[in-house]
Short mmCIF file of C-alpha atoms and ligand atoms in Angstrom, two decimals:
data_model
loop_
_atom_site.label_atom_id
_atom_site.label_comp_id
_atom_site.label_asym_id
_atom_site.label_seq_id
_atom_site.Cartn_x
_atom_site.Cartn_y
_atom_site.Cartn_z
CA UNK A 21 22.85 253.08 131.15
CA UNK A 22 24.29 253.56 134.53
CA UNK A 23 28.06 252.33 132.93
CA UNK A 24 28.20 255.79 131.61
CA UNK A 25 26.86 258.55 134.29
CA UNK A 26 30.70 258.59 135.89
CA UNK A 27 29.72 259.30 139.48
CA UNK A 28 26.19 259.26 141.59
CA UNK A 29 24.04 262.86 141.13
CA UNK A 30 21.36 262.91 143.33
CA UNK A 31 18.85 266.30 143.03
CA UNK A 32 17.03 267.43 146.13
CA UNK A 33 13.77 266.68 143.85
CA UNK A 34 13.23 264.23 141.67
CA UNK A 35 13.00 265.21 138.16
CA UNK A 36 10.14 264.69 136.00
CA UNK A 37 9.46 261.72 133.81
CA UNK A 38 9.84 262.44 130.18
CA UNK A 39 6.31 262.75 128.94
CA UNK A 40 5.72 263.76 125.52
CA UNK A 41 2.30 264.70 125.62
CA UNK A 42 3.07 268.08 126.35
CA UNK A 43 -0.47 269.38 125.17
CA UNK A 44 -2.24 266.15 126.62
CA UNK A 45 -4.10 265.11 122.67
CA UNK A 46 -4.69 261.67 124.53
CA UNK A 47 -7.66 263.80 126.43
CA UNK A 48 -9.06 263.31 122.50
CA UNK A 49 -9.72 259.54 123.24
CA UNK A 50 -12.19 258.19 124.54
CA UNK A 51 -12.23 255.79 126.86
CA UNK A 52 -12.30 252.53 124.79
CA UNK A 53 -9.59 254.05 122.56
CA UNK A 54 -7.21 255.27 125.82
CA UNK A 55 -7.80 251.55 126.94
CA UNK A 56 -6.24 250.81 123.41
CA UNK A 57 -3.51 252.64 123.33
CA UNK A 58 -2.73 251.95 127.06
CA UNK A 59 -2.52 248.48 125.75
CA UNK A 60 -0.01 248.80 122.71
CA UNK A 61 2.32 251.43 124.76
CA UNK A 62 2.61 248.58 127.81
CA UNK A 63 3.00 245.89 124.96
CA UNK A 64 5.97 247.89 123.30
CA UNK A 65 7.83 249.20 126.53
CA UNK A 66 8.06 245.50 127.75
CA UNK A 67 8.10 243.37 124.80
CA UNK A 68 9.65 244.51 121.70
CA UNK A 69 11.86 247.67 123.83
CA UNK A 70 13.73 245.03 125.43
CA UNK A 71 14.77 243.27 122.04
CA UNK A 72 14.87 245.29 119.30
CA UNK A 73 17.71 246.75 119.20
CA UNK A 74 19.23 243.56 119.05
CA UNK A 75 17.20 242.61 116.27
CA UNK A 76 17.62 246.00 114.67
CA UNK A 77 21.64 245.29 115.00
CA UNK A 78 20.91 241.58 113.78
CA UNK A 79 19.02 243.00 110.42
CA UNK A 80 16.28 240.60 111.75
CA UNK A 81 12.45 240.32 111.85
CA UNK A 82 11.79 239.59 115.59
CA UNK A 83 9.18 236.26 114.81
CA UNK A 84 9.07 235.46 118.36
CA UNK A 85 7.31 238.36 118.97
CA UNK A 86 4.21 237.41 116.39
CA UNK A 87 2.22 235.49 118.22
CA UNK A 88 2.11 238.26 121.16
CA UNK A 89 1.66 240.99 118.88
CA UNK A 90 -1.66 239.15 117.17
CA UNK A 91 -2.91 239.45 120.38
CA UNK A 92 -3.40 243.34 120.28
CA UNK A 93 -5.75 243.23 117.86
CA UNK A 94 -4.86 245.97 115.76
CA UNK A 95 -5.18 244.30 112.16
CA UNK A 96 -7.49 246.22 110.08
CA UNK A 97 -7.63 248.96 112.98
CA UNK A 98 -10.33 251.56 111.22
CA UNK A 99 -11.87 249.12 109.04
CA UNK A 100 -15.41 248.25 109.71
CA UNK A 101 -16.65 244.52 109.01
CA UNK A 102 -14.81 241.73 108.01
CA UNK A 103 -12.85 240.24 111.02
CA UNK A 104 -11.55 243.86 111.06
CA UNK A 105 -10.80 245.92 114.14
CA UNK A 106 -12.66 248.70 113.32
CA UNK A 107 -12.34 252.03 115.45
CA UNK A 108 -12.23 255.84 114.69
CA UNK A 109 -8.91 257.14 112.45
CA UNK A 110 -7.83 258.54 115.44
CA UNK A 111 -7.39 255.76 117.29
CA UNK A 112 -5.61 254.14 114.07
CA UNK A 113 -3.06 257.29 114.27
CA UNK A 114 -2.72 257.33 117.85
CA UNK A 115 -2.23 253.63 117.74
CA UNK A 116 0.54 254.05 115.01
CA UNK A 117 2.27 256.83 116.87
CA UNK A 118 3.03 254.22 120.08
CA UNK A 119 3.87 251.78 118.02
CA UNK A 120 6.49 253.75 116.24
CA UNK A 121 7.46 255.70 119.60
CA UNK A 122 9.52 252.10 120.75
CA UNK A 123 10.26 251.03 117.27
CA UNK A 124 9.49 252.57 113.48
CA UNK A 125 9.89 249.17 111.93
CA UNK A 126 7.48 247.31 114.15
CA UNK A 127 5.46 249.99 113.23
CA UNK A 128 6.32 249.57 109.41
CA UNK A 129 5.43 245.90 109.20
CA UNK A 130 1.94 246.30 110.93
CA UNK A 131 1.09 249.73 108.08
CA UNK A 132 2.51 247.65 105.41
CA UNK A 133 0.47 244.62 106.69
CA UNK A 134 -2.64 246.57 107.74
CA UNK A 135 -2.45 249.38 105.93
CA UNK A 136 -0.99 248.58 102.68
CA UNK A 137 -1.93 244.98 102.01
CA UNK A 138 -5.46 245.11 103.68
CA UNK A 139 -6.38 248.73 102.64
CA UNK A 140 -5.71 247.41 99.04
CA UNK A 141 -8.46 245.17 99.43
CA UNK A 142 -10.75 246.86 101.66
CA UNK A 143 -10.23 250.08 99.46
CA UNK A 144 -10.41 247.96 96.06
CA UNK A 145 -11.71 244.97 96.38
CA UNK A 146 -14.99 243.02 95.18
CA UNK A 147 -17.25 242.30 99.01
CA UNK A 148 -16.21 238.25 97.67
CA UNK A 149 -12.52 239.40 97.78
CA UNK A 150 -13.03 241.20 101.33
CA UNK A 151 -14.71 238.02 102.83
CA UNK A 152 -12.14 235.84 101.21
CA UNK A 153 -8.85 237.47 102.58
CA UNK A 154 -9.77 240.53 105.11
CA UNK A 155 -10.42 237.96 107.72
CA UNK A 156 -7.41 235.65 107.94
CA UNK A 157 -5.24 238.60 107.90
CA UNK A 158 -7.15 240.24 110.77
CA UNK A 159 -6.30 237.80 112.65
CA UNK A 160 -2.31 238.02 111.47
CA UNK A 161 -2.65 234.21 109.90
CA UNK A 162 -1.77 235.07 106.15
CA UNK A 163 0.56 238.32 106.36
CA UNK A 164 0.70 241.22 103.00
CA UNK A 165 3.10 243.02 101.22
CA UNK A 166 2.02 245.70 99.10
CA UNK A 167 4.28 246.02 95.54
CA UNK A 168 4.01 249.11 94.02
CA UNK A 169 7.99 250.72 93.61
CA UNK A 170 10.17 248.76 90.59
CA UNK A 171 13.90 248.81 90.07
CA UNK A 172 13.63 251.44 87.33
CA UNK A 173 10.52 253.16 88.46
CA UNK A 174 10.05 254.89 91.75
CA UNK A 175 8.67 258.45 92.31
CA UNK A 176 7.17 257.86 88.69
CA UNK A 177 5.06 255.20 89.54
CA UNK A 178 2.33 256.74 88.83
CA UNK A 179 2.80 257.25 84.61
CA UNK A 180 5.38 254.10 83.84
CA UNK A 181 5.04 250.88 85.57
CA UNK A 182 7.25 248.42 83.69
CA UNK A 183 5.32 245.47 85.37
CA UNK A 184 2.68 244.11 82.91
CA UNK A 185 -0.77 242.35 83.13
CA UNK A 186 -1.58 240.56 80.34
CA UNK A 187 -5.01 238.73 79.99
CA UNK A 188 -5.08 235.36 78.90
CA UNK A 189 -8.37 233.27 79.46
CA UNK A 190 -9.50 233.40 83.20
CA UNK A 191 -6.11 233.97 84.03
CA UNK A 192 -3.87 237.19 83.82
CA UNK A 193 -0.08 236.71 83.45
CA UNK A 194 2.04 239.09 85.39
CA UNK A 195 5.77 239.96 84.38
CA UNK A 196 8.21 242.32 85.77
CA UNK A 197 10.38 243.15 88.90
CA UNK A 198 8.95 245.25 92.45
CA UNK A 199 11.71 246.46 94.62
CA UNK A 200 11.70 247.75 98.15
CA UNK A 201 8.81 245.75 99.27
CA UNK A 202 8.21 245.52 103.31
CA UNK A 203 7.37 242.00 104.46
CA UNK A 204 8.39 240.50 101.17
CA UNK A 205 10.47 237.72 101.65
CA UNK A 206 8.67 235.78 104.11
CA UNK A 207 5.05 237.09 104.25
CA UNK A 208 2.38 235.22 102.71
CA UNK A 209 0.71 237.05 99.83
CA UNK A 210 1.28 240.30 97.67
CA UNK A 211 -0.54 243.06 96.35
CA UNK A 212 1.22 243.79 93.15
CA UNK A 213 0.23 246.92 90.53
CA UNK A 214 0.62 246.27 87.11
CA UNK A 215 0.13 247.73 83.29
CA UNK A 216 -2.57 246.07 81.87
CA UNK A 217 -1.43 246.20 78.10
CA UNK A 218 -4.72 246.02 77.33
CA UNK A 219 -5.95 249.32 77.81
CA UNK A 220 -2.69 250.84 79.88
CA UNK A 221 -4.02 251.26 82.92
CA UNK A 222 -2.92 250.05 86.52
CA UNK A 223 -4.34 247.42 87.54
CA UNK A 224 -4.07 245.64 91.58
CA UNK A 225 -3.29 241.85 92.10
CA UNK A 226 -3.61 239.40 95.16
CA UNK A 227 -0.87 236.97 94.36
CA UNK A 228 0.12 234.47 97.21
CA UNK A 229 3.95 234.21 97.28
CA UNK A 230 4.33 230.58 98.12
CA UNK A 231 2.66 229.08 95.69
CA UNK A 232 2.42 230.85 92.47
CA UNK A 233 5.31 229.39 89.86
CA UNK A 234 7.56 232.33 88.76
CA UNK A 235 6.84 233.99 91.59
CA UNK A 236 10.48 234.83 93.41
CA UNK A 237 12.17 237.32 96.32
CA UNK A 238 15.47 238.48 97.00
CA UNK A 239 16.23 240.08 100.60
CA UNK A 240 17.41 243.22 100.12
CA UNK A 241 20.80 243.55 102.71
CA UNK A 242 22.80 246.01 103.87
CA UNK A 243 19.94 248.78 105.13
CA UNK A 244 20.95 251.24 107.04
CA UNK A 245 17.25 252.22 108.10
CA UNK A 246 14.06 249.93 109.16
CA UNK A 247 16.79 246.92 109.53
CA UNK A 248 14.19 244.87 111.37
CA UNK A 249 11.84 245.51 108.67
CA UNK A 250 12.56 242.85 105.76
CA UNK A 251 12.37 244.42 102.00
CA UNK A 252 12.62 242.36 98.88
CA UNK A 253 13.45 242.51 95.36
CA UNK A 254 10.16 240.39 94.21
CA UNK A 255 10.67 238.94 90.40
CA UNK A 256 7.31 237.54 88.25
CA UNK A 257 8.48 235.72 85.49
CA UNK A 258 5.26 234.41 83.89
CA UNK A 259 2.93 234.35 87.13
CA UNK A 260 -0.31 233.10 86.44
CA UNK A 261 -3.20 235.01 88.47
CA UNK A 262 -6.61 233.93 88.14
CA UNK A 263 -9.26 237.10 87.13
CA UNK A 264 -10.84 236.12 90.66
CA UNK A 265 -7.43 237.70 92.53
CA UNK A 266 -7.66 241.01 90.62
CA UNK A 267 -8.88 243.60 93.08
CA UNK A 268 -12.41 244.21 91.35
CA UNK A 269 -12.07 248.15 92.07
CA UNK A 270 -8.89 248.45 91.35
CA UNK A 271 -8.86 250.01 86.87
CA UNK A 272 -6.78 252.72 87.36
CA UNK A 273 -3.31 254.48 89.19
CA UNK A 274 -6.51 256.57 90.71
CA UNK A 275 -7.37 253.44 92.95
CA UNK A 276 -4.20 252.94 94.04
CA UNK A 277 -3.41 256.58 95.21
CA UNK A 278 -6.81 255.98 97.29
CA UNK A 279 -4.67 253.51 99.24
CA UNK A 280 -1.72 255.70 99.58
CA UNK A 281 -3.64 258.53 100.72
CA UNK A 282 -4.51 256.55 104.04
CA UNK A 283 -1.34 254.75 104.36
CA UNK A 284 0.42 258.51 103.88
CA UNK A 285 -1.80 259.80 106.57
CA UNK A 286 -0.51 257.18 108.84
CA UNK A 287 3.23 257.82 108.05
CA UNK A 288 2.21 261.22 109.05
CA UNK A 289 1.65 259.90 112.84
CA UNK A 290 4.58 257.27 112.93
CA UNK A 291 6.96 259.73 111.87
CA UNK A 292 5.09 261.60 114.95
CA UNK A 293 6.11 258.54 116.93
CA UNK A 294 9.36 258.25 116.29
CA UNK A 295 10.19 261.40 117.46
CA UNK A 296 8.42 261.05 120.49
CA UNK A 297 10.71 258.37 120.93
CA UNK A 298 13.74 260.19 120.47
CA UNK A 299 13.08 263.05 122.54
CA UNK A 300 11.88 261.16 125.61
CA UNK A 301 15.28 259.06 124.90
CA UNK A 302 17.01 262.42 124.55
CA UNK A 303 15.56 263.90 127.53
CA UNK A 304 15.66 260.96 129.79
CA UNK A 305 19.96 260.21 129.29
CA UNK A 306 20.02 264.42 129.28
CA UNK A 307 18.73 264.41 133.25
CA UNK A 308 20.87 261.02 133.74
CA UNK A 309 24.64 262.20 132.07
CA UNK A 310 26.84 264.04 133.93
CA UNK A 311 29.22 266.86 132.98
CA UNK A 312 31.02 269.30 134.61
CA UNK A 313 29.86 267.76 137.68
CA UNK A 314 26.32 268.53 136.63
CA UNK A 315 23.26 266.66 134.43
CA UNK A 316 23.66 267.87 130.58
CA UNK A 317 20.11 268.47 130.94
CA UNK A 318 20.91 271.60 133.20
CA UNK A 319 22.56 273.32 130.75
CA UNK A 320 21.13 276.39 128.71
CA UNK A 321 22.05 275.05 125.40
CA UNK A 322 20.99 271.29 125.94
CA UNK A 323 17.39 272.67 127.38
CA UNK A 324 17.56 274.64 123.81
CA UNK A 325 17.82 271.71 121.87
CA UNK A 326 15.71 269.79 123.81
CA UNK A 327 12.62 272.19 124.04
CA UNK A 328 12.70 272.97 120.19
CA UNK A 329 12.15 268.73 119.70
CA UNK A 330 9.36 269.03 121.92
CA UNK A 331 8.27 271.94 119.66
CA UNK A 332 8.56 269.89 116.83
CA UNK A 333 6.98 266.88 118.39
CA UNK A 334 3.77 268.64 119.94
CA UNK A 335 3.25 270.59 116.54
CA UNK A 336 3.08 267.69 114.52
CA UNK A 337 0.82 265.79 116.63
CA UNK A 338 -1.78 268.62 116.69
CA UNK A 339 -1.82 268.67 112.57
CA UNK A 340 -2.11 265.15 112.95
CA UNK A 341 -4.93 265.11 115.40
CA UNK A 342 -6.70 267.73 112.89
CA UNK A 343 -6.01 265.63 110.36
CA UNK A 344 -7.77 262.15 112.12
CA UNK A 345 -10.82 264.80 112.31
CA UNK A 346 -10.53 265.43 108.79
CA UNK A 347 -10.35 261.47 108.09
CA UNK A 348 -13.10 260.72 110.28
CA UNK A 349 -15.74 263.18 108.49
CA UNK A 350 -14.68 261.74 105.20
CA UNK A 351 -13.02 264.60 103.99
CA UNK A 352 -9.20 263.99 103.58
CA UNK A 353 -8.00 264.66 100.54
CA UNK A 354 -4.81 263.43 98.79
CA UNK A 355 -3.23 267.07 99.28
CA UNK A 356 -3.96 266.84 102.89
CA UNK A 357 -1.95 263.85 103.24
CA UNK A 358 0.76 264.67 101.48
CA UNK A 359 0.92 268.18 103.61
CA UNK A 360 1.13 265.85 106.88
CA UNK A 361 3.45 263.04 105.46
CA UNK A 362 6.28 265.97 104.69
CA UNK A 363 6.11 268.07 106.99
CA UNK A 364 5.78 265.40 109.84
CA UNK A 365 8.64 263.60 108.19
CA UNK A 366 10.72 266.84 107.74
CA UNK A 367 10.37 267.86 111.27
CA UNK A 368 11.20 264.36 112.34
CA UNK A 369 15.00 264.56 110.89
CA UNK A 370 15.67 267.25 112.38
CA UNK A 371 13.84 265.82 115.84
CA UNK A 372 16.23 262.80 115.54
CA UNK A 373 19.19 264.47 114.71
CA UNK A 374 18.81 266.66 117.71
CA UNK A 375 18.02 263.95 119.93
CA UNK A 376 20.93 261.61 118.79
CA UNK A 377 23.13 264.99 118.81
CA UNK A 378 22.34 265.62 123.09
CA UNK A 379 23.26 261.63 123.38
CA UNK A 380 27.16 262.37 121.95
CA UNK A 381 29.37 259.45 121.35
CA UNK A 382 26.91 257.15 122.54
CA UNK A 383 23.92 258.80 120.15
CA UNK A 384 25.77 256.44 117.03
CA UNK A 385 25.44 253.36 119.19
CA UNK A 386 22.52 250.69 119.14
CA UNK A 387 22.01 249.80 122.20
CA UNK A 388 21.33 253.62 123.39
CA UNK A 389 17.95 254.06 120.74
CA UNK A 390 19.34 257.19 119.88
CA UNK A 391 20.51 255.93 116.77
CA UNK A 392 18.25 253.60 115.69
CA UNK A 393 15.53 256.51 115.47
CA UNK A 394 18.01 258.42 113.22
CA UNK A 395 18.27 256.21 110.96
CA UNK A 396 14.82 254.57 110.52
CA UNK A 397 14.04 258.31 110.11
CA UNK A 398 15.73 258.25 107.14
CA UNK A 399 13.36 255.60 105.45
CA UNK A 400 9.83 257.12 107.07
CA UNK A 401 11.55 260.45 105.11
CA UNK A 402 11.53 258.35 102.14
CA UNK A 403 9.15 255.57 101.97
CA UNK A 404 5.40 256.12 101.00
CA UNK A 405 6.28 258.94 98.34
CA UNK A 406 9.50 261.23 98.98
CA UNK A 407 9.34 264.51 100.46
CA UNK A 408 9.35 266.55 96.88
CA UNK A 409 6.49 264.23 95.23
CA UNK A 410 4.25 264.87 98.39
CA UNK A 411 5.04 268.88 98.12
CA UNK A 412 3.89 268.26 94.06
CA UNK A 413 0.96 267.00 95.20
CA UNK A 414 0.49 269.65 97.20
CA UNK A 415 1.67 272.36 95.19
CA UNK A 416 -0.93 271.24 92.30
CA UNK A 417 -3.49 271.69 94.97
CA UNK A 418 -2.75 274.77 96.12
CA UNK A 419 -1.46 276.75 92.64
CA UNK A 420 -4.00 274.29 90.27
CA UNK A 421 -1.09 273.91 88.65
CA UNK A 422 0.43 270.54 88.18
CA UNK A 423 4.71 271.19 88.38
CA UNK A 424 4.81 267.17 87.08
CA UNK A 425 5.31 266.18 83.58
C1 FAD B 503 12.62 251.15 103.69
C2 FAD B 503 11.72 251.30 102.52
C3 FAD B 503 10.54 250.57 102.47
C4 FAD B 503 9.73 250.64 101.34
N1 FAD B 503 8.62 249.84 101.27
C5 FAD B 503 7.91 249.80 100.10
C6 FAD B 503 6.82 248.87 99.96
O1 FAD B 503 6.49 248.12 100.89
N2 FAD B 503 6.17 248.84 98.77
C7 FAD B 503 6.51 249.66 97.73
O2 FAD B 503 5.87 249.57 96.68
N3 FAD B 503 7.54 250.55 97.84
C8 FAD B 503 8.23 250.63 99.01
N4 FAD B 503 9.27 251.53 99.14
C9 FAD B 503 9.65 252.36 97.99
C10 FAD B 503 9.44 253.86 98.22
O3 FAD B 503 8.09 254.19 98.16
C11 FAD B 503 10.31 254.58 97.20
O4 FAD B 503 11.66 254.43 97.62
C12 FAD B 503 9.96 256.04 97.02
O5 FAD B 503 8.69 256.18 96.44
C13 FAD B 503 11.00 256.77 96.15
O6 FAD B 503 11.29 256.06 94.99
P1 FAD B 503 12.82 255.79 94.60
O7 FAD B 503 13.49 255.23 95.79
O8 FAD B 503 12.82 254.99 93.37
O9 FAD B 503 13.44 257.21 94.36
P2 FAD B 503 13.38 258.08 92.99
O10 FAD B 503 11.99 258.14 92.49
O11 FAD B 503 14.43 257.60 92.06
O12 FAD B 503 13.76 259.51 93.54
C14 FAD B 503 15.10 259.90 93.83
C15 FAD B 503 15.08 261.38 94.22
O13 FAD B 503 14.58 262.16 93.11
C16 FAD B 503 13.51 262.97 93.55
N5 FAD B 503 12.54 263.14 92.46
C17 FAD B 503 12.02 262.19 91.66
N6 FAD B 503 11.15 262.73 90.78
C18 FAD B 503 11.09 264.05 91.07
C19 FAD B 503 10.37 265.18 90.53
N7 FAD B 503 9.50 265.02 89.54
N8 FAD B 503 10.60 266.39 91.06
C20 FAD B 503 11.47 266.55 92.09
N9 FAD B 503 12.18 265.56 92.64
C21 FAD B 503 11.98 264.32 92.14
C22 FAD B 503 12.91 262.23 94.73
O14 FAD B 503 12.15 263.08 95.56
C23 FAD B 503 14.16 261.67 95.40
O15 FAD B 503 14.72 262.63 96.23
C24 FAD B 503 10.08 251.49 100.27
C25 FAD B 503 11.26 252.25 100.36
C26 FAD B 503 12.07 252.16 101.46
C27 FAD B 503 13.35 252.96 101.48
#
């Protein structure tokens, strides 16, 4: 970034590295879980930093990186048993939170992977169905996608999936169209939620994408959020699932909101992460840009902006470390959740939007992060239920009045 800083600065004292941690949560760890996290920050400073952008520019999925990533083992972080990598929920949301503090899609792709995909089945499937896939996607050998949103029907999903399950023999037929779904077009099996017409409930499927006839996706282009991450438009004309791949515990929209409720949790840290990112990006070009003969970062108003992300950041990581206490004693509700995913997600716009602001010109420019955190903001804003539904959820809770029709 030197090309920029117009002339040589040097301060009697060297300034402080951007850390922020400013309340020190990673105390909470313990010592097997700091080793953890250690591991995954190293990993993303000198693996996917380097490249992503690139990537991110490229509207690619950086592959190369797969077989190095595996090696964290992180799939099925706070699942016990199966191949699974087990661990506290705090671990799994401080985990998340480095992950997205280099990169919100890498951090995507392993929730919709590990979170999504394998919390379908570890939440809702038969102990067969857990033995049968849990492992092999442990270890990051058959990848998930999780397809819940449809074309037509997105916020809604809960009263009027147009996708139907029909039951025919030992098979179920499955017809209809999901949009929006992470990991789609290459990944290696989906969970898909359909109608039964049967009875009119939701109902979850394992369906493996390469295999199953009628069983198509289209690439969604032209993001301008999570470009790294790869969403389809998946189409099921006629797919033929056996009974054996319908999650077992999976009869109602009621099972599938228990999934959402965990992976909603964990948006709550990566949109936690992401602006971590952004204000240690903010902060570090803020001590390294010159103006007026002086660092930007030594001037009243940029210390404003820059102390009000760091209020931002530290107050969402301490709801979120409540909220991993709440998760580990089993009692995290869906309205508790939805609190975190909004308000972490609200805060975070306005993080990223600071933090792109103190970078100027060069804040709308790839290779300076600044702008890749603003606008993978936008989807982490969106993604996993939008900002209203979560504050319905909430708002039922709280009034015992549901405001949805
Ligand atoms: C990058 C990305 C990745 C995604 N990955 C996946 C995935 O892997 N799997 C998957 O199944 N889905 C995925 N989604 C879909 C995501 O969950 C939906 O986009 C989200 O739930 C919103 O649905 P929608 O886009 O159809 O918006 P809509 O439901 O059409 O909403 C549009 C606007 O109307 C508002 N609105 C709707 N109803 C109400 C109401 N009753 N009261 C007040 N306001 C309301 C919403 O809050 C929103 O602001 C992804 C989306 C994105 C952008």
């Amino acid at each position: 970034m030197t090309n920029v800083m117009h002339r040589d600065f040097t301060e009697r004292k060297p300034l402080p590295a951007p850390n922020s941690d400013f309340y020190q949560l990673v105390e909470l760890l313990n010592a097997d879980e700091l080793a953890l996290v250690k591991k995954v920050r190293a990993y993303m400073e000198t693996k996917v930093a380097p490249i992503i952008n690139k990537y991110w520019s490229d509207d690619q999925f950086p592959f190369e990186l797969l077989p190095s990533f595996k090696e964290l083992n992180i799939g099925g972080l706070g699942y016990e048993g199966y191949g699974c990598a087990g661990g506290s929920q705090k671990q799994f949301g401080f985990v998340a939170m480095e992950l997205a503090r280099i990169d919100a899609s890498m951090c995507t792709f392993w929730g919709v992977h590990s979170g999504l995909a394998m919390g379908s089945i570890y939440l809702d499937g038969s102990e067969e169905q857990k033995q049968k896939w849990l492992p092999p996607m442990a270890r990051f050998e058959k990848i998930g996608c999780f397809g819940l949103t449809e074309p037509l029907v997105g916020s809604g999903s809960s009263g009027g999936l147009t996708t139907t399950a029909t039951r025919d023999g030992d098979d179920w037929n499955l017809t209809g169209q999901k949009r929006w779904i992470g990991n789609a077009p290459w990944c290696d099996m989906s969970i898909i939620w359909a109608r039964d017409v049967a009875d009119n409930q939701v109902k979850g499927f394992i369906v493996e994408n390469k295999t199953t006839p009628g069983f198509s996706v289209e690439k969604i282009e032209h993001k301008i959020a999570l470009k790294v991450v790869q969403n389809g438009v998946i189409t099921m004309q006629d797919c033929r699932v056996p009974e054996a791949n319908r999650l077992q515990g999976g009869n109602s929209f009621r099972d599938t909101a228990r999934v959402l409720r965990m992976t909603r949790y964990m948006v709550g840290w990566a949109s936690t992460g992401c602006q971590m990112g952004a204000y240690e990006t903010a902060l570090k070009y803020a001590q390294e840009r010159l103006q007026f003969g002086k660092p930007i970062a030594s001037f009243q108003l940029v210390q404003d902006l820059l102390a009000k992300m760091l209020g931002n950041v530290t107050a969402c990581q301490c709801l979120m470390a409540r909220l991993a206490q709440l998760d580990d004693d089993g009692k995290l509700r869906d309205e508790h959740a939805s609190l975190a995913k909004a308000f972490c997600t609200s805060r975070m716009r306005e993080t990223v939007a600071w933090g792109r602001e103190l970078l100027g010109g060069n804040g709308i420019v790839a290779d300076y992060n600044a702008a890749r955190f603003f606008a993978d903001a936008e989807a982490l804003y969106s993604y996993e239920g939008t900002y209203q539904m979560q504050n319905l959820i909430v708002g039922k809770a709280i009034t015992g009045l549901s405001a949805c029709i």
